[in-house]
C-alpha cells in the first residue's frame, strides 16, 4: 500500500465518524476496510439503549463486506474521538480496535493484513493483526 492510499483510507474513516450513532458514549468511530479487489467497505459504531447490542465500526465494515460475499482484505483504517459541545468529532488520539473486533478480523484476515491508525494530527501507526492479537484462537484449533 502506498502512503497516498493509506491517507485516502484514513480520510474515508474520518468521514464515517460523522454518521456514528453514539447517543450513549458520544465516542465516534469510523472505519474503512480495503478489500483485495479494491472495494472499500465503510463502517461506523452503532450503539443501543440496551448497550450490549452495540456494534463497533470495524465490525460494521467487515459484516457489510461479508454480506456482499467479499472475503479477502488488505487493510483497515480506524479513527475515533469524542464529540465536543458543538457535536463535532475531535480525533485526539489513536483508536485501537477492541478485543472483539480483533477476533472478528482474525476470522477473515491473513497475516499481511494491516491495521492503520491515525492520531488526528499527523501520525499514522500501522500494525499487523498478529501484533495486536498474538496466539489467537482460530479455525485451525477446531480441526
Ligand atoms: N468502539 C468501536 O467502534 N471500535 C473499537 O474498536 C473501540 C470501541 C466503539 C464502541 C462504542 O460505541 C464506543 O466506541 C465507546 O466504546
PDB file of C-alpha atoms and ligand atoms in Angstrom:
ATOM      1  CA  UNK A   1       0.000   0.000   0.000  1.00  0.00           C
ATOM      2  CA  UNK A   2       1.273   3.465  -0.830  1.00  0.00           C
ATOM      3  CA  UNK A   3       1.238   6.365   1.633  1.00  0.00           C
ATOM      4  CA  UNK A   4      -1.373   8.060  -0.572  1.00  0.00           C
ATOM      5  CA  UNK A   5      -3.653   5.015  -0.369  1.00  0.00           C
ATOM      6  CA  UNK A   6      -3.244   4.930   3.409  1.00  0.00           C
ATOM      7  CA  UNK A   7      -4.168   8.604   3.694  1.00  0.00           C
ATOM      8  CA  UNK A   8      -7.207   8.067   1.455  1.00  0.00           C
ATOM      9  CA  UNK A   9      -8.370   5.197   3.652  1.00  0.00           C
ATOM     10  CA  UNK A  10      -7.897   7.323   6.785  1.00  0.00           C
ATOM     11  CA  UNK A  11      -9.856  10.205   5.210  1.00  0.00           C
ATOM     12  CA  UNK A  12     -12.776   7.870   4.498  1.00  0.00           C
ATOM     13  CA  UNK A  13     -12.665   6.556   8.083  1.00  0.00           C
ATOM     14  CA  UNK A  14     -12.665  10.137   9.405  1.00  0.00           C
ATOM     15  CA  UNK A  15     -15.737  10.970   7.262  1.00  0.00           C
ATOM     16  CA  UNK A  16     -17.528   7.920   8.659  1.00  0.00           C
ATOM     17  CA  UNK A  17     -17.310   9.304  12.219  1.00  0.00           C
ATOM     18  CA  UNK A  18     -19.986  11.805  11.159  1.00  0.00           C
ATOM     19  CA  UNK A  19     -22.587   9.034  10.845  1.00  0.00           C
ATOM     20  CA  UNK A  20     -21.755   7.089  14.004  1.00  0.00           C
ATOM     21  CA  UNK A  21     -24.862   6.534  16.139  1.00  0.00           C
ATOM     22  CA  UNK A  22     -23.469   7.185  19.609  1.00  0.00           C
ATOM     23  CA  UNK A  23     -26.065   8.793  21.895  1.00  0.00           C
ATOM     24  CA  UNK A  24     -24.617   6.992  24.958  1.00  0.00           C
ATOM     25  CA  UNK A  25     -20.815   7.212  24.738  1.00  0.00           C
ATOM     26  CA  UNK A  26     -20.574  10.191  22.353  1.00  0.00           C
ATOM     27  CA  UNK A  27     -17.410   8.465  21.116  1.00  0.00           C
ATOM     28  CA  UNK A  28     -17.474   8.329  17.314  1.00  0.00           C
ATOM     29  CA  UNK A  29     -15.526   5.629  15.483  1.00  0.00           C
ATOM     30  CA  UNK A  30     -15.115   5.356  11.725  1.00  0.00           C
ATOM     31  CA  UNK A  31     -13.571   2.525   9.731  1.00  0.00           C
ATOM     32  CA  UNK A  32     -12.619   1.984   6.105  1.00  0.00           C
ATOM     33  CA  UNK A  33     -11.858  -1.593   5.084  1.00  0.00           C
ATOM     34  CA  UNK A  34      -9.933  -2.132   1.841  1.00  0.00           C
ATOM     35  CA  UNK A  35     -10.708  -5.425   0.115  1.00  0.00           C
ATOM     36  CA  UNK A  36      -8.149  -7.110  -2.123  1.00  0.00           C
ATOM     37  CA  UNK A  37     -10.456  -6.454  -5.093  1.00  0.00           C
ATOM     38  CA  UNK A  38     -10.107  -2.703  -4.440  1.00  0.00           C
ATOM     39  CA  UNK A  39     -13.548  -2.145  -2.916  1.00  0.00           C
ATOM     40  CA  UNK A  40     -13.676  -0.062   0.250  1.00  0.00           C
ATOM     41  CA  UNK A  41     -16.307  -1.016   2.833  1.00  0.00           C
ATOM     42  CA  UNK A  42     -17.081   1.671   5.367  1.00  0.00           C
ATOM     43  CA  UNK A  43     -18.273   1.330   8.951  1.00  0.00           C
ATOM     44  CA  UNK A  44     -19.310   3.370  11.947  1.00  0.00           C
ATOM     45  CA  UNK A  45     -20.210   2.400  15.501  1.00  0.00           C
ATOM     46  CA  UNK A  46     -23.899   1.912  16.205  1.00  0.00           C
ATOM     47  CA  UNK A  47     -24.985   1.972  19.839  1.00  0.00           C
ATOM     48  CA  UNK A  48     -28.131   0.720  21.510  1.00  0.00           C
ATOM     49  CA  UNK A  49     -30.055   1.706  24.634  1.00  0.00           C
ATOM     50  CA  UNK A  50     -29.503  -1.829  25.937  1.00  0.00           C
ATOM     51  CA  UNK A  51     -25.715  -1.270  25.439  1.00  0.00           C
ATOM     52  CA  UNK A  52     -24.601  -4.836  24.643  1.00  0.00           C
ATOM     53  CA  UNK A  53     -26.244  -4.957  21.181  1.00  0.00           C
ATOM     54  CA  UNK A  54     -23.975  -2.052  20.153  1.00  0.00           C
ATOM     55  CA  UNK A  55     -21.684  -2.655  17.206  1.00  0.00           C
ATOM     56  CA  UNK A  56     -18.191  -1.290  16.642  1.00  0.00           C
ATOM     57  CA  UNK A  57     -17.206   0.482  13.432  1.00  0.00           C
ATOM     58  CA  UNK A  58     -14.751  -2.245  12.400  1.00  0.00           C
ATOM     59  CA  UNK A  59     -17.370  -4.979  12.676  1.00  0.00           C
ATOM     60  CA  UNK A  60     -19.911  -2.881  10.793  1.00  0.00           C
ATOM     61  CA  UNK A  61     -17.418  -2.632   7.904  1.00  0.00           C
ATOM     62  CA  UNK A  62     -16.432  -6.295   7.915  1.00  0.00           C
ATOM     63  CA  UNK A  63     -20.012  -7.550   8.183  1.00  0.00           C
ATOM     64  CA  UNK A  64     -21.019  -5.320   5.277  1.00  0.00           C
ATOM     65  CA  UNK A  65     -18.222  -6.868   3.201  1.00  0.00           C
ATOM     66  CA  UNK A  66     -19.038 -10.474   4.109  1.00  0.00           C
ATOM     67  CA  UNK A  67     -22.699  -9.826   3.345  1.00  0.00           C
ATOM     68  CA  UNK A  68     -21.594  -8.752  -0.153  1.00  0.00           C
ATOM     69  CA  UNK A  69     -19.624 -12.021  -0.492  1.00  0.00           C
ATOM     70  CA  UNK A  70     -16.229 -10.288  -0.253  1.00  0.00           C
ATOM     71  CA  UNK A  71     -13.844 -12.236   1.991  1.00  0.00           C
ATOM     72  CA  UNK A  72     -10.295 -11.064   1.175  1.00  0.00           C
ATOM     73  CA  UNK A  73      -8.914  -7.925   2.743  1.00  0.00           C
ATOM     74  CA  UNK A  74      -5.765  -5.868   2.629  1.00  0.00           C
ATOM     75  CA  UNK A  75      -6.144  -3.219   5.338  1.00  0.00           C
ATOM     76  CA  UNK A  76      -8.460  -1.307   7.630  1.00  0.00           C
ATOM     77  CA  UNK A  77      -8.173   2.320   8.770  1.00  0.00           C
ATOM     78  CA  UNK A  78      -9.740   3.122  12.142  1.00  0.00           C
ATOM     79  CA  UNK A  79     -10.179   6.509  13.798  1.00  0.00           C
ATOM     80  CA  UNK A  80     -12.177   7.671  16.780  1.00  0.00           C
ATOM     81  CA  UNK A  81     -12.813  10.549  19.109  1.00  0.00           C
ATOM     82  CA  UNK A  82     -15.319  12.178  21.423  1.00  0.00           C
ATOM     83  CA  UNK A  83     -17.691  14.842  20.190  1.00  0.00           C
ATOM     84  CA  UNK A  84     -17.321  18.326  21.654  1.00  0.00           C
ATOM     85  CA  UNK A  85     -20.152  20.514  22.967  1.00  0.00           C
ATOM     86  CA  UNK A  86     -20.892  21.618  19.389  1.00  0.00           C
ATOM     87  CA  UNK A  87     -21.329  17.998  18.357  1.00  0.00           C
ATOM     88  CA  UNK A  88     -18.110  17.989  16.302  1.00  0.00           C
ATOM     89  CA  UNK A  89     -15.865  14.924  16.468  1.00  0.00           C
ATOM     90  CA  UNK A  90     -12.410  15.609  17.850  1.00  0.00           C
ATOM     91  CA  UNK A  91      -9.831  12.981  16.971  1.00  0.00           C
ATOM     92  CA  UNK A  92      -7.053  13.448  19.520  1.00  0.00           C
ATOM     93  CA  UNK A  93      -5.511  10.005  19.870  1.00  0.00           C
ATOM     94  CA  UNK A  94      -5.181   6.626  18.173  1.00  0.00           C
ATOM     95  CA  UNK A  95      -8.292   4.448  18.395  1.00  0.00           C
ATOM     96  CA  UNK A  96      -7.054   0.894  18.767  1.00  0.00           C
ATOM     97  CA  UNK A  97      -9.543  -1.849  17.904  1.00  0.00           C
ATOM     98  CA  UNK A  98     -11.270  -3.596  20.791  1.00  0.00           C
ATOM     99  CA  UNK A  99     -10.635  -7.258  21.529  1.00  0.00           C
ATOM    100  CA  UNK A 100     -13.883  -8.423  19.963  1.00  0.00           C
ATOM    101  CA  UNK A 101     -13.072  -6.631  16.701  1.00  0.00           C
ATOM    102  CA  UNK A 102      -9.544  -8.064  16.691  1.00  0.00           C
ATOM    103  CA  UNK A 103     -11.053 -11.541  16.978  1.00  0.00           C
ATOM    104  CA  UNK A 104     -13.572 -10.870  14.182  1.00  0.00           C
ATOM    105  CA  UNK A 105     -10.807  -9.506  11.940  1.00  0.00           C
ATOM    106  CA  UNK A 106      -8.725 -12.625  12.650  1.00  0.00           C
ATOM    107  CA  UNK A 107     -11.508 -14.806  11.244  1.00  0.00           C
ATOM    108  CA  UNK A 108     -11.218 -13.200   7.818  1.00  0.00           C
ATOM    109  CA  UNK A 109      -7.820 -11.522   7.516  1.00  0.00           C
ATOM    110  CA  UNK A 110      -4.483 -13.088   6.664  1.00  0.00           C
ATOM    111  CA  UNK A 111      -1.025 -12.455   8.126  1.00  0.00           C
ATOM    112  CA  UNK A 112      -0.319  -9.484   5.866  1.00  0.00           C
ATOM    113  CA  UNK A 113      -3.483  -7.602   6.787  1.00  0.00           C
ATOM    114  CA  UNK A 114      -2.688  -4.079   8.024  1.00  0.00           C
ATOM    115  CA  UNK A 115      -4.426  -2.086  10.743  1.00  0.00           C
ATOM    116  CA  UNK A 116      -3.897   1.618  10.160  1.00  0.00           C
ATOM    117  CA  UNK A 117      -4.475   4.119  12.961  1.00  0.00           C
ATOM    118  CA  UNK A 118      -4.364   7.916  12.929  1.00  0.00           C
ATOM    119  CA  UNK A 119      -3.986  10.299  15.873  1.00  0.00           C
ATOM    120  CA  UNK A 120      -5.907  13.150  14.218  1.00  0.00           C
ATOM    121  CA  UNK A 121      -2.742  15.203  13.796  1.00  0.00           C
ATOM    122  CA  UNK A 122      -0.029  13.859  11.553  1.00  0.00           C
ATOM    123  CA  UNK A 123       0.994  10.456  12.859  1.00  0.00           C
ATOM    124  CA  UNK A 124      -0.066   7.197  11.285  1.00  0.00           C
ATOM    125  CA  UNK A 125       0.587   3.906  13.096  1.00  0.00           C
ATOM    126  CA  UNK A 126       0.411   0.584  11.351  1.00  0.00           C
ATOM    127  CA  UNK A 127       0.117  -2.898  12.833  1.00  0.00           C
ATOM    128  CA  UNK A 128      -0.186  -6.448  11.631  1.00  0.00           C
ATOM    129  CA  UNK A 129      -3.081  -8.352  13.196  1.00  0.00           C
ATOM    130  CA  UNK A 130      -0.581 -10.814  14.702  1.00  0.00           C
ATOM    131  CA  UNK A 131       0.931  -7.927  16.684  1.00  0.00           C
ATOM    132  CA  UNK A 132      -2.434  -6.902  18.133  1.00  0.00           C
ATOM    133  CA  UNK A 133      -3.788 -10.420  18.656  1.00  0.00           C
ATOM    134  CA  UNK A 134      -0.928 -12.867  19.203  1.00  0.00           C
ATOM    135  CA  UNK A 135      -1.656 -16.557  19.840  1.00  0.00           C
ATOM    136  CA  UNK A 136      -5.200 -16.078  18.627  1.00  0.00           C
ATOM    137  CA  UNK A 137      -7.891 -18.728  18.632  1.00  0.00           C
ATOM    138  CA  UNK A 138      -8.870 -19.625  15.090  1.00  0.00           C
ATOM    139  CA  UNK A 139     -10.425 -22.264  12.853  1.00  0.00           C
ATOM    140  CA  UNK A 140      -7.296 -24.448  12.951  1.00  0.00           C
ATOM    141  CA  UNK A 141      -7.928 -25.148  16.649  1.00  0.00           C
ATOM    142  CA  UNK A 142     -11.231 -26.792  15.774  1.00  0.00           C
ATOM    143  CA  UNK A 143      -9.822 -29.369  13.389  1.00  0.00           C
TER     144      UNK A 143
HETATM  145  N1  LIG B   1     -15.756   1.311  19.529  1.00  0.00           N
HETATM  146  C1  LIG B   1     -15.578   0.983  18.218  1.00  0.00           C
HETATM  147  O1  LIG B   1     -16.439   1.285  17.376  1.00  0.00           O
HETATM  148  N2  LIG B   1     -14.458   0.329  17.873  1.00  0.00           N
HETATM  149  C2  LIG B   1     -13.481  -0.049  18.753  1.00  0.00           C
HETATM  150  O2  LIG B   1     -12.621  -0.843  18.406  1.00  0.00           O
HETATM  151  C3  LIG B   1     -13.473   0.516  20.105  1.00  0.00           C
HETATM  152  C4  LIG B   1     -14.805   0.984  20.587  1.00  0.00           C
HETATM  153  C5  LIG B   1     -16.999   1.990  19.934  1.00  0.00           C
HETATM  154  C6  LIG B   1     -17.928   1.157  20.766  1.00  0.00           C
HETATM  155  C7  LIG B   1     -18.746   2.222  21.455  1.00  0.00           C
HETATM  156  O3  LIG B   1     -19.797   2.622  20.579  1.00  0.00           O
HETATM  157  C8  LIG B   1     -17.773   3.386  21.603  1.00  0.00           C
HETATM  158  O4  LIG B   1     -16.712   3.125  20.704  1.00  0.00           O
HETATM  159  C9  LIG B   1     -17.239   3.562  23.006  1.00  0.00           C
HETATM  160  O5  LIG B   1     -16.708   2.379  23.472  1.00  0.00           O
END
